[in-house]
mmCIF file of C-alpha atoms in Angstrom:
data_model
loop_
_atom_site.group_PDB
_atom_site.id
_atom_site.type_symbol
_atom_site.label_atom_id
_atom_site.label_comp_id
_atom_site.label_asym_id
_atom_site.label_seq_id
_atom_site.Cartn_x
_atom_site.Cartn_y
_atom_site.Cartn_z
ATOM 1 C CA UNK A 1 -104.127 -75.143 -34.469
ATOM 2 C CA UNK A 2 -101.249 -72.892 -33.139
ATOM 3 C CA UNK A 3 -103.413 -69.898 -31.703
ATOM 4 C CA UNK A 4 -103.981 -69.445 -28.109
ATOM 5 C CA UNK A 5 -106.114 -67.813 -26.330
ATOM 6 C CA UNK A 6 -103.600 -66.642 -23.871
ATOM 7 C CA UNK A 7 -105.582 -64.003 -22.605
ATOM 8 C CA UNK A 8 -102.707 -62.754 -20.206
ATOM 9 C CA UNK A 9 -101.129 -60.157 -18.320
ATOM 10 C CA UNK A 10 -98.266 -59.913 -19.811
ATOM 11 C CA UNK A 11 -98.868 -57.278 -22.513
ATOM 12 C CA UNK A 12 -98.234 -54.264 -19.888
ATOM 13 C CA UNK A 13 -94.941 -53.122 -21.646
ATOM 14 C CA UNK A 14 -96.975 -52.688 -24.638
ATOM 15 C CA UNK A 15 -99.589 -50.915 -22.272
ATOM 16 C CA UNK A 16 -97.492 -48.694 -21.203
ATOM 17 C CA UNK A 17 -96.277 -47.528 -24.247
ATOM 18 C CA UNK A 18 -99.984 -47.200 -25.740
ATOM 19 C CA UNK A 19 -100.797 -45.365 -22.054
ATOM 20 C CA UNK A 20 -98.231 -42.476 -22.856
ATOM 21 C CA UNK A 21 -100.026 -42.202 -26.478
ATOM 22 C CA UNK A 22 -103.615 -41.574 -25.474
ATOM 23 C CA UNK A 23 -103.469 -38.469 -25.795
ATOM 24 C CA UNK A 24 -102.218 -39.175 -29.504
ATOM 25 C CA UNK A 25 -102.157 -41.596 -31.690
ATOM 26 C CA UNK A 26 -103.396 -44.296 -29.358
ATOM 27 C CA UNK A 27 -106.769 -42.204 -28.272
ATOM 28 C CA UNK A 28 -107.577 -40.675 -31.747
ATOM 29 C CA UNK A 29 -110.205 -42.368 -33.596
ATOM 30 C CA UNK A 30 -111.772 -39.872 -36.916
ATOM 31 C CA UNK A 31 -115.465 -40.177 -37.011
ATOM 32 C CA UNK A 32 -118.122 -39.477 -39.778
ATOM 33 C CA UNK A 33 -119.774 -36.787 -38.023
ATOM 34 C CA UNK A 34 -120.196 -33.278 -38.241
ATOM 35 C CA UNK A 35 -119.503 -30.460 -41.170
ATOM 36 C CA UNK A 36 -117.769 -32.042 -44.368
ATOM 37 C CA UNK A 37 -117.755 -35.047 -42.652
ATOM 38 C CA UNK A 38 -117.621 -38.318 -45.078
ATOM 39 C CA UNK A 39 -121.009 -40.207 -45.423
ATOM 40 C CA UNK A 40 -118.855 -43.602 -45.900
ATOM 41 C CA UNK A 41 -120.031 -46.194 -42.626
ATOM 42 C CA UNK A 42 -116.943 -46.276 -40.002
ATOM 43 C CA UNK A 43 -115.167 -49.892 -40.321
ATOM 44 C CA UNK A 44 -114.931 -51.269 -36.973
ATOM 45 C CA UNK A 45 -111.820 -52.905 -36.529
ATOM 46 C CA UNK A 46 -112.649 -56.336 -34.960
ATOM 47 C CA UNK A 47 -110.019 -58.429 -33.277
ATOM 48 C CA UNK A 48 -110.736 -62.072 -31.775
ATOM 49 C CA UNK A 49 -109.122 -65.478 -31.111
ATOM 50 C CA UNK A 50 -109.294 -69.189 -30.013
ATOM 51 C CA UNK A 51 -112.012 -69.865 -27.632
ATOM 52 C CA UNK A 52 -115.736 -71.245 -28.262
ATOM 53 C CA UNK A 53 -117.590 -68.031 -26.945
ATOM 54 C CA UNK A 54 -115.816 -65.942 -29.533
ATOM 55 C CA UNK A 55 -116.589 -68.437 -33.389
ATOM 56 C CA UNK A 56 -119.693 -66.717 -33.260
ATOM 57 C CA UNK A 57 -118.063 -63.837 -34.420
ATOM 58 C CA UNK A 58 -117.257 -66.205 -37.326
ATOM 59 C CA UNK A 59 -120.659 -67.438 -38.026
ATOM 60 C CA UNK A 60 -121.534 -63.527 -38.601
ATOM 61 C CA UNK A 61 -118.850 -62.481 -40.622
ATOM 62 C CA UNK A 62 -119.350 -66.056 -43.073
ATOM 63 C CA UNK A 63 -123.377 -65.105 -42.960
ATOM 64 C CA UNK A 64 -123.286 -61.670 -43.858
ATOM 65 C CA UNK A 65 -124.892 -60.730 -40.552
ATOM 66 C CA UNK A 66 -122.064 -57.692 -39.969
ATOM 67 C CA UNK A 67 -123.545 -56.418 -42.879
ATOM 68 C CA UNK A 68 -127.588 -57.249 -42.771
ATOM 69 C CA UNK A 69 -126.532 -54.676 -39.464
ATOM 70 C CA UNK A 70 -125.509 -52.245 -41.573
ATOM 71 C CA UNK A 71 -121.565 -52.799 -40.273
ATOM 72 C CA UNK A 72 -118.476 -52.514 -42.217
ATOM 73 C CA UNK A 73 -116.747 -55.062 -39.747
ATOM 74 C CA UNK A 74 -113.090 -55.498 -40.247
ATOM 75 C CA UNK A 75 -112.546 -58.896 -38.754
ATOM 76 C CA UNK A 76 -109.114 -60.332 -37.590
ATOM 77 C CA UNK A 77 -108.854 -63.699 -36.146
ATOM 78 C CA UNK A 78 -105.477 -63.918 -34.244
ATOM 79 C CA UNK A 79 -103.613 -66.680 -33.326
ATOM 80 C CA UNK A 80 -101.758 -65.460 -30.396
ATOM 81 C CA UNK A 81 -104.969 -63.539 -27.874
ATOM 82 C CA UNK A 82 -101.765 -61.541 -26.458
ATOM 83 C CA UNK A 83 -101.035 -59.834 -30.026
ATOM 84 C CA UNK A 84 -105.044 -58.733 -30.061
ATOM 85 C CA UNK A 85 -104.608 -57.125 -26.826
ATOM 86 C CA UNK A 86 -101.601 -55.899 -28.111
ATOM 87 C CA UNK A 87 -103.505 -54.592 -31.336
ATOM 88 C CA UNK A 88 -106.318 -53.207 -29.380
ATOM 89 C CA UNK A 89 -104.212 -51.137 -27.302
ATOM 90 C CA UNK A 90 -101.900 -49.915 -29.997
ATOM 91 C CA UNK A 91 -104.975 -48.595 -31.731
ATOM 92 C CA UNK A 92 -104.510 -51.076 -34.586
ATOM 93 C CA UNK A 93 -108.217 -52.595 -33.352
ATOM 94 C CA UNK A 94 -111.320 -50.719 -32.431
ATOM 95 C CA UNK A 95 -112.412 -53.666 -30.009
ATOM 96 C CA UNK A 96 -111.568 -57.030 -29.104
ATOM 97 C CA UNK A 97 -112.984 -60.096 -27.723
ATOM 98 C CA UNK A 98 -111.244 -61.090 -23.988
ATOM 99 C CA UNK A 99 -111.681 -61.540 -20.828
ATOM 100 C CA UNK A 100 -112.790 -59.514 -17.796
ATOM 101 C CA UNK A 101 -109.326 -60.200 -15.873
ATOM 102 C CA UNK A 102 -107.369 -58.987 -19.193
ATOM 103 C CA UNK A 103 -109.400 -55.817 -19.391
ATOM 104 C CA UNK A 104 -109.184 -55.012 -15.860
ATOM 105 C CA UNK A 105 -104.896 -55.289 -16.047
ATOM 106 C CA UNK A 106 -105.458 -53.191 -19.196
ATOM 107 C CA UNK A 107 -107.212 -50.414 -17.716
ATOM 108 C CA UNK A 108 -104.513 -50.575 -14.712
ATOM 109 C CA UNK A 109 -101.658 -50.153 -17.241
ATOM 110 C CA UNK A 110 -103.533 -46.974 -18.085
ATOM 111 C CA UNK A 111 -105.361 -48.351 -21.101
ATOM 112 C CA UNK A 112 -109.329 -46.684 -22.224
ATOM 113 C CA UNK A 113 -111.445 -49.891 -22.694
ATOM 114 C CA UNK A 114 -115.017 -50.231 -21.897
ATOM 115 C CA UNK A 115 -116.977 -53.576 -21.782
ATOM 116 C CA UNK A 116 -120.182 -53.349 -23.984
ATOM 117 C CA UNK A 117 -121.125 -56.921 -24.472
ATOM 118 C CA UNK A 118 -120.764 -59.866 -22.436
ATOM 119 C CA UNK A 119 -120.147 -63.037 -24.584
ATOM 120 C CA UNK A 120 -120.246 -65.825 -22.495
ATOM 121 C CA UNK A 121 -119.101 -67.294 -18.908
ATOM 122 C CA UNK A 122 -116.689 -70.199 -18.622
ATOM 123 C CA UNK A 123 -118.251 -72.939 -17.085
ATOM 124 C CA UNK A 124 -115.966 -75.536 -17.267
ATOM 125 C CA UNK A 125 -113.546 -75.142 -20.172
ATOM 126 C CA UNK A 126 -111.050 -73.623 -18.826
ATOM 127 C CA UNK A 127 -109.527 -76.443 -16.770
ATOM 128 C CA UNK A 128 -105.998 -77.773 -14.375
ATOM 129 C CA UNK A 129 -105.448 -80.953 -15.798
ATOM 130 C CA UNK A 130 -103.246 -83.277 -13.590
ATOM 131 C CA UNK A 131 -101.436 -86.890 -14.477
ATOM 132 C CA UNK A 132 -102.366 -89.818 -12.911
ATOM 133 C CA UNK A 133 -101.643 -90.168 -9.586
ATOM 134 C CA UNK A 134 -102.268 -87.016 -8.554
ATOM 135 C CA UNK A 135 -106.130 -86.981 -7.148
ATOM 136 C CA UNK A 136 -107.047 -84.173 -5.420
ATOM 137 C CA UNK A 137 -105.198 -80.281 -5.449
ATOM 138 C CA UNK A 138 -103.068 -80.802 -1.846
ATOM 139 C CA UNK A 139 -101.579 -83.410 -4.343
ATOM 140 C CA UNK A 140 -99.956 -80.448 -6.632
ATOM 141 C CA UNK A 141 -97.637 -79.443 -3.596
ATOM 142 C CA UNK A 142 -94.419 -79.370 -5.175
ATOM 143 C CA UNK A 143 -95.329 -80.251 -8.450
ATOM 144 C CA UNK A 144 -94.231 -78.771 -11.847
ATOM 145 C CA UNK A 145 -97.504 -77.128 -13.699
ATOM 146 C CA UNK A 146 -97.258 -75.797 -17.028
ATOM 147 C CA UNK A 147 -99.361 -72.412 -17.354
ATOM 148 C CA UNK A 148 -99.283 -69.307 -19.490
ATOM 149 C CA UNK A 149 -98.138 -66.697 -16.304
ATOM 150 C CA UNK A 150 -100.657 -63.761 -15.754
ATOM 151 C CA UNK A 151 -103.058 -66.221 -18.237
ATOM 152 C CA UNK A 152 -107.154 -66.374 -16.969
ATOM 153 C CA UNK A 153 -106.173 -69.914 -16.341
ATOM 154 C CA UNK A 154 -103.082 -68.810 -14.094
ATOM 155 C CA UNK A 155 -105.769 -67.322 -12.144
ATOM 156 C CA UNK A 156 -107.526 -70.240 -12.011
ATOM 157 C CA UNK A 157 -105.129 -72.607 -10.888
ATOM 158 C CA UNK A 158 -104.257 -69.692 -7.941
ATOM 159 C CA UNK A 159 -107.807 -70.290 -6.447
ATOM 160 C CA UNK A 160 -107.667 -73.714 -7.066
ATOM 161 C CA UNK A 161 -104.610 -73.528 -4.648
ATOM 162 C CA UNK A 162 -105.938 -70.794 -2.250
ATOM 163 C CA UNK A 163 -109.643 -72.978 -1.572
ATOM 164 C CA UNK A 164 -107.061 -75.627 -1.288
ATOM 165 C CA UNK A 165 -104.973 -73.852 1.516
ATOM 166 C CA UNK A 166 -102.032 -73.600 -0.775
ATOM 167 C CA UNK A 167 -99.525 -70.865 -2.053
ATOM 168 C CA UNK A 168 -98.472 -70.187 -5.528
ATOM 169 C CA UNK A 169 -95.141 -70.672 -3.655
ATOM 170 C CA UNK A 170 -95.757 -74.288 -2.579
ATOM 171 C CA UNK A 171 -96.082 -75.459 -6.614
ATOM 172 C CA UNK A 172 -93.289 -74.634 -9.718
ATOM 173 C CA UNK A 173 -94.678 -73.007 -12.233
ATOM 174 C CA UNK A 174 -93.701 -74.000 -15.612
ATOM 175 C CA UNK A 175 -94.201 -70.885 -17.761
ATOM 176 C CA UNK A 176 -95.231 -72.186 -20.940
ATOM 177 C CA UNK A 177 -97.566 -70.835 -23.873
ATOM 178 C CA UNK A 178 -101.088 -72.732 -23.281
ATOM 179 C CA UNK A 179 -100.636 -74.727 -27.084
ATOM 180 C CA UNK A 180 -97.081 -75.481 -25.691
ATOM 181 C CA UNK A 181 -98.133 -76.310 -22.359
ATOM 182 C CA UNK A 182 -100.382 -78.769 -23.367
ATOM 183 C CA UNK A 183 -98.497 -80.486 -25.668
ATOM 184 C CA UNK A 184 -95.704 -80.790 -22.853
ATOM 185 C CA UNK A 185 -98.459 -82.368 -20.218
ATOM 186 C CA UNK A 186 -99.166 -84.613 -23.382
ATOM 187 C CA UNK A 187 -96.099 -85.678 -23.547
ATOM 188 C CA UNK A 188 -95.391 -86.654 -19.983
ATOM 189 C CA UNK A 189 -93.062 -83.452 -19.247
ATOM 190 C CA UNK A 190 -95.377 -82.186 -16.930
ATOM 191 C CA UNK A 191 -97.089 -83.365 -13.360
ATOM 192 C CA UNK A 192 -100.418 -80.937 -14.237
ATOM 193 C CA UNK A 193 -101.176 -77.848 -16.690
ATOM 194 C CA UNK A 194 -103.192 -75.523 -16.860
ATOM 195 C CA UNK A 195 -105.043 -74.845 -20.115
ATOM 196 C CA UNK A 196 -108.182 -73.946 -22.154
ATOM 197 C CA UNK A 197 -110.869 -75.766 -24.936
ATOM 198 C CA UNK A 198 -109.926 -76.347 -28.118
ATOM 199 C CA UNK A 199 -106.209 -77.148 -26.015
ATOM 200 C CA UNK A 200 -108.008 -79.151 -22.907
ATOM 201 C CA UNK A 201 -108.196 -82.265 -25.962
ATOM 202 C CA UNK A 202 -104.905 -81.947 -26.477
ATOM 203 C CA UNK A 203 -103.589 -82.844 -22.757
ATOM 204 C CA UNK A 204 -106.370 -84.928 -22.486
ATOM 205 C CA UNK A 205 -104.831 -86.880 -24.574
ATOM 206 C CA UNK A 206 -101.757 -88.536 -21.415
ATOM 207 C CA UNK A 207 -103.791 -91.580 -20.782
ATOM 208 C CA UNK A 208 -105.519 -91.938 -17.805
ATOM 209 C CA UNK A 209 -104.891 -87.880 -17.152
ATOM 210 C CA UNK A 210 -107.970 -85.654 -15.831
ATOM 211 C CA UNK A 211 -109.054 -82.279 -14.893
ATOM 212 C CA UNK A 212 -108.756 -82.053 -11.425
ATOM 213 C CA UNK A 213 -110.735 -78.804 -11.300
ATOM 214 C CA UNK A 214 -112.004 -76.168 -13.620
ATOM 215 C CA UNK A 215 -113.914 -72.949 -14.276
ATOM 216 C CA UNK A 216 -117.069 -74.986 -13.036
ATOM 217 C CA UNK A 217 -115.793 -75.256 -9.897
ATOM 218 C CA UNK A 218 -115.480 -70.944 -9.739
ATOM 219 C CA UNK A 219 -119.015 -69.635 -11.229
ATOM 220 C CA UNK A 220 -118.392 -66.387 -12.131
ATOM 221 C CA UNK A 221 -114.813 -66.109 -12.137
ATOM 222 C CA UNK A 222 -113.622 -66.090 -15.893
ATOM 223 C CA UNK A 223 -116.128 -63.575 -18.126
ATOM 224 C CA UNK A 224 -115.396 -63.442 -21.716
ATOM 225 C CA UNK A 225 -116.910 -59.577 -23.451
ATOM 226 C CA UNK A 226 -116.445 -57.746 -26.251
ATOM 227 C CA UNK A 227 -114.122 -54.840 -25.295
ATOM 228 C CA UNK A 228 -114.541 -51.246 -27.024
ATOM 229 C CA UNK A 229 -111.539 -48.492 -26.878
ATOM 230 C CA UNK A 230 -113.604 -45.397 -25.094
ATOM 231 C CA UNK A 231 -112.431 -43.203 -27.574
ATOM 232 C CA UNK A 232 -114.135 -45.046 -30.513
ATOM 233 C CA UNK A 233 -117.146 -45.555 -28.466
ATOM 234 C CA UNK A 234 -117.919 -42.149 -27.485
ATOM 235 C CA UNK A 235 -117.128 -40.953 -31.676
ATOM 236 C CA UNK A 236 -119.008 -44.022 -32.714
ATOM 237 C CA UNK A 237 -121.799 -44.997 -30.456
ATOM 238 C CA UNK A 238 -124.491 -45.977 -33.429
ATOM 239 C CA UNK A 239 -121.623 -48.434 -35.253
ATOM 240 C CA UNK A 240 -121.212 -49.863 -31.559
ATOM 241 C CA UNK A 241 -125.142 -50.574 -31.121
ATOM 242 C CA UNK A 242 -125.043 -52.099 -34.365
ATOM 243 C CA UNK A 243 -122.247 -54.821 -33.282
ATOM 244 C CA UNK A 244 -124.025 -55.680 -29.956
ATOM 245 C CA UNK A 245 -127.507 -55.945 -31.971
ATOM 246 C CA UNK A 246 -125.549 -57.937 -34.660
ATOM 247 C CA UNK A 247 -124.493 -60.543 -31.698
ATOM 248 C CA UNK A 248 -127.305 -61.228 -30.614
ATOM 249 C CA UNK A 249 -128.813 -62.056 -34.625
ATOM 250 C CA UNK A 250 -125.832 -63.892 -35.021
ATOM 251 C CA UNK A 251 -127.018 -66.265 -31.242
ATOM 252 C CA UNK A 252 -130.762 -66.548 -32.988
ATOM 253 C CA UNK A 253 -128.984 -67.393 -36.595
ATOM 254 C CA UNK A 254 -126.738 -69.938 -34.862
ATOM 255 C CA UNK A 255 -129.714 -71.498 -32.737
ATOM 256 C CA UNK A 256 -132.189 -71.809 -35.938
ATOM 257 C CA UNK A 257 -128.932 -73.698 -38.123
ATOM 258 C CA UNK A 258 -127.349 -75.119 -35.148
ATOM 259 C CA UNK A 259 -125.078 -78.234 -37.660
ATOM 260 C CA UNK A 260 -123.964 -75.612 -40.164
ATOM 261 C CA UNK A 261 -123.248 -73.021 -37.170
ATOM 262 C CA UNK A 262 -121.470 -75.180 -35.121
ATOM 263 C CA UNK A 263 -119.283 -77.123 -38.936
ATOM 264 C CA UNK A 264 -118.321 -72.930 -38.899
ATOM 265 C CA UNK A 265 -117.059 -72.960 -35.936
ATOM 266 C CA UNK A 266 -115.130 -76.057 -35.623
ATOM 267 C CA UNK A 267 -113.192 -75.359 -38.508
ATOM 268 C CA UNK A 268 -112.353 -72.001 -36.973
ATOM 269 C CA UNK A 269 -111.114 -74.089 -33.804
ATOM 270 C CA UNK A 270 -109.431 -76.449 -35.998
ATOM 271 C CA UNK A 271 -111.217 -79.452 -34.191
ATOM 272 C CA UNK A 272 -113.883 -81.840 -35.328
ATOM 273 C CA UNK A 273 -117.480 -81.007 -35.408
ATOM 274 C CA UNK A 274 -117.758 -83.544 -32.514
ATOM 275 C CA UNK A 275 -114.861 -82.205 -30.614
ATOM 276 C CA UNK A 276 -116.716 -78.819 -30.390
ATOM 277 C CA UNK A 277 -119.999 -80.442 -29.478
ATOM 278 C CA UNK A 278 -118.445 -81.135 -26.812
ATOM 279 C CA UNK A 279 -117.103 -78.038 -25.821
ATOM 280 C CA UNK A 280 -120.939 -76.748 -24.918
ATOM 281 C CA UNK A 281 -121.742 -77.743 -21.421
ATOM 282 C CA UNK A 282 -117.942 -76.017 -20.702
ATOM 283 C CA UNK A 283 -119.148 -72.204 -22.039
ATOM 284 C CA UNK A 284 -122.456 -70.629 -21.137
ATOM 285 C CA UNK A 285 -123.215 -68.096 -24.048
ATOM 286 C CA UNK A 286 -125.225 -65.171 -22.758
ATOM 287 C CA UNK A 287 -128.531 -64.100 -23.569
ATOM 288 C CA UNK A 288 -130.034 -60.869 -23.505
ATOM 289 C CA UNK A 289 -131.438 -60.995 -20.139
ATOM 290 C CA UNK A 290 -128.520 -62.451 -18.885
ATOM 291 C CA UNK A 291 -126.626 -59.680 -20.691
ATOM 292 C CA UNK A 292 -128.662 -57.061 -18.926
ATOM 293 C CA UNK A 293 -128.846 -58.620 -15.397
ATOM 294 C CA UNK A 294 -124.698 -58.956 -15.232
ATOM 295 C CA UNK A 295 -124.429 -54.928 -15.858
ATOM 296 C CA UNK A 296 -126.993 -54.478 -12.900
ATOM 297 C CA UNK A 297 -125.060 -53.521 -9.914
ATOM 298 C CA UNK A 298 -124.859 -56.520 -7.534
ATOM 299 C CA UNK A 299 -122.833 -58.390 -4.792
ATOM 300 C CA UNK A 300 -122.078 -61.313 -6.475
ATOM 301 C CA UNK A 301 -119.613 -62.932 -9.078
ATOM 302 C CA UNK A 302 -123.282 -63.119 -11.352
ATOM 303 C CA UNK A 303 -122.448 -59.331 -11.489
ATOM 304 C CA UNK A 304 -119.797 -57.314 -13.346
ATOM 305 C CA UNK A 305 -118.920 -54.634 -11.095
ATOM 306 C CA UNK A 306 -118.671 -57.228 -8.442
ATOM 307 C CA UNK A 307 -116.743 -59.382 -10.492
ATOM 308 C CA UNK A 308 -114.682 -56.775 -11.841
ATOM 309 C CA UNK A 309 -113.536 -55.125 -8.381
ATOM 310 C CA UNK A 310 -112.887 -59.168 -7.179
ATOM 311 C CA UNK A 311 -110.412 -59.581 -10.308
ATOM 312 C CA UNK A 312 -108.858 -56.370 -9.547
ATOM 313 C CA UNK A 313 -108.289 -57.141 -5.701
ATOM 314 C CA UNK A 314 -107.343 -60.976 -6.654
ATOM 315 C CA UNK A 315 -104.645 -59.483 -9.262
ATOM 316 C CA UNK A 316 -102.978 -57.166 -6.799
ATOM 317 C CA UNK A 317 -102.477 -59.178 -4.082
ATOM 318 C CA UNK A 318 -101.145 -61.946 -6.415
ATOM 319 C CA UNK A 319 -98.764 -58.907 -7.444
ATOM 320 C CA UNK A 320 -99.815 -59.419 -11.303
ATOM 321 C CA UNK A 321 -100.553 -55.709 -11.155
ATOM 322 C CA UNK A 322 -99.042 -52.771 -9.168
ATOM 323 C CA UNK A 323 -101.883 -50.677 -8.513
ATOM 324 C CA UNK A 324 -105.609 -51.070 -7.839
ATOM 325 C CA UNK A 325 -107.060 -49.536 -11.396
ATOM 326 C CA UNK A 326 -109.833 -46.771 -11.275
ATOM 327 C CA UNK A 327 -112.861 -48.768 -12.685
ATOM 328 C CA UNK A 328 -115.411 -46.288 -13.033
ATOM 329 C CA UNK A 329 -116.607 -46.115 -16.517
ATOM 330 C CA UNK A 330 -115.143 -49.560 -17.555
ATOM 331 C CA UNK A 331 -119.046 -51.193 -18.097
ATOM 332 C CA UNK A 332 -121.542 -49.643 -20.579
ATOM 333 C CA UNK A 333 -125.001 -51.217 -20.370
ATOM 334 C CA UNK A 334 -126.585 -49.059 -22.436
ATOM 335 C CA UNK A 335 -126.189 -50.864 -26.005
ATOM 336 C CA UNK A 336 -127.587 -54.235 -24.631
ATOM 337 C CA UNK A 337 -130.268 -52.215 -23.264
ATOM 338 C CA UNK A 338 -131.379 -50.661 -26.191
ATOM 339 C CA UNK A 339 -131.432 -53.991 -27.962
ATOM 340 C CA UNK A 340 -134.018 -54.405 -29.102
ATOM 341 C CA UNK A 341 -136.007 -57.583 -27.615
ATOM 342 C CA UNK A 342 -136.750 -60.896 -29.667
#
């Protein structure tokens, strides 16, 4: 599989383009509502790419579960994750699935998202794998890393390095698309890289290589949500309840035909059904009370204000963003609170 779930930074030139059109194209969405309005159901415009806590959006659009909700889902798998922020921001999608870190450098490039649904924490799949030889992270000083820059796994490896008493400064960063980068650390080109499942089997592949710390080590730190435009979600609240409801059939549906979910979502991933087994203990779906609990205010990484205003302070002083973004309306709890309990 080529696609990556890149989930980076670096889309802010396209941000900035799709800031200066909110006010047009970029913020208009049509809606069904009101005089002469058309009774046809809004399609929502889907966008998502390679990681484990987004195939279930797979299982639901294979199982008809979009439309048991009563959704006209329009869903686009991408290969790059950069070109579905790109997409999302352009108005081409309605929502997307990515990450917390992504949404916050969104919103400060002056892009209207709001986080309806969380999908999952990463618990251990996004991961710095290092050659042999190199056993703990003081070992990475002046090493060569290959990393997607401005990538959730970019931000990893920085507090890897900072609980390490390190500075970005004190490694080389080899900027490298995560698919390329761990091909390259396969290959022997690089001393350590920094990438995510499917791609972790991929460098795991350098014999006698390992991960020398991952997104287990950080609780907390790398979210994964369903992301809404605010303009759609304020013209289109009931098609947005109907998504979030639809996840959650889609977790039961997957739990109750757990070998046929999980054949879905492999292919997807482009792995083998055993290859994604094993990418369970690395991505901690979310119920619906976990849902609910991570919108309540809190003063933890367990908490997505918390989180959120962590990722933005982490991302400025790291100088992957220029200003501190305004994050007040960025969570909506309201859909997974109105869902409707199982």
């Amino acid at each position: 599989m080529n696609g990556t779930r890149t989930r980076t930074t670096r889309v802010l030139a396209a941000l900035a383009v799709c800031a200066a059109l909110v006010a047009g194209a970029c913020g208009s969405d049509k809606t069904t509502s009101g005089a002469g309005a058309s009774s046809k159901a809004t399609t929502v415009k889907l966008g998502f790419s390679a990681w484990p806590g987004w195939f279930p959006l797979q299982v639901a659009e294979e199982q008809g579960l979009f439309a048991k909700a009563g959704l006209d889902v329009k869903l686009t798998y991408f290969e790059s994750y950069t070109d579905s922020i790109n997409a999302l921001n352009a108005g081409k999608l309605d929502a997307n699935a990515q990450t917390l870190n992504d949404t916050v450098s969104a919103i400060a490039a002056g892009s209207p998202e709001q986080v309806v649904l969380v999908n999952d924490n990463s618990t251990g799949n996004d991961q710095i794998i290092a050659k042999p030889g190199i056993a703990s992270v003081a070992d990475l000083k002046g090493k060569k890393i290959g990393v997607e820059e401005g990538t959730v796994d970019h931000f990893l490896l920085l507090l890897g390095l900072e609980k390490a008493g390190l500075k970005p400064g004190d490694v080389e960063i080899q900027p490298l698309a995560t698919d390329a980068a761990a091909s390259a650390f396969a290959a022997g080109q690089l001393d350590a890289a920094g990438v995510f499942a499917p791609f972790t089997t991929k460098a795991l592949e350098l014999p006698g290589s390992k991960a020398l710390f991952t997104s287990a080590d950080f609780p907390g730190a790398i979210p994964d949500h369903i992301v809404f435009r605010r303009p759609f979600v304020a013209a289109h609240p009931a098609e947005v309840q109907k998504l979030v409801n639809a996840w959650f059939d889609t977790l039961a549906w997957i739990a109750a035909n757990k070998d046929q979910a999980d054949a879905i979502m492999a292919k997807r991933a482009g792995v083998s059904t055993a290859d994604y087994a094993a990418y369970d203990k690395g991505t901690r779906i979310f119920s619906l009370a976990e849902n609910k609990a991570a919108f309540e205010p809190g003063s933890d990484m367990a908490h997505l204000d918390y989180a959120a205003s962590s990722m933005a302070t982490f991302l400025l002083d790291s100088k992957l963003i220029d200003t501190k973004p305004d994050l007040s309306g960025l969570l909506e709890p309201k859909f997974v609170a109105a869902v409707p309990a199982p």
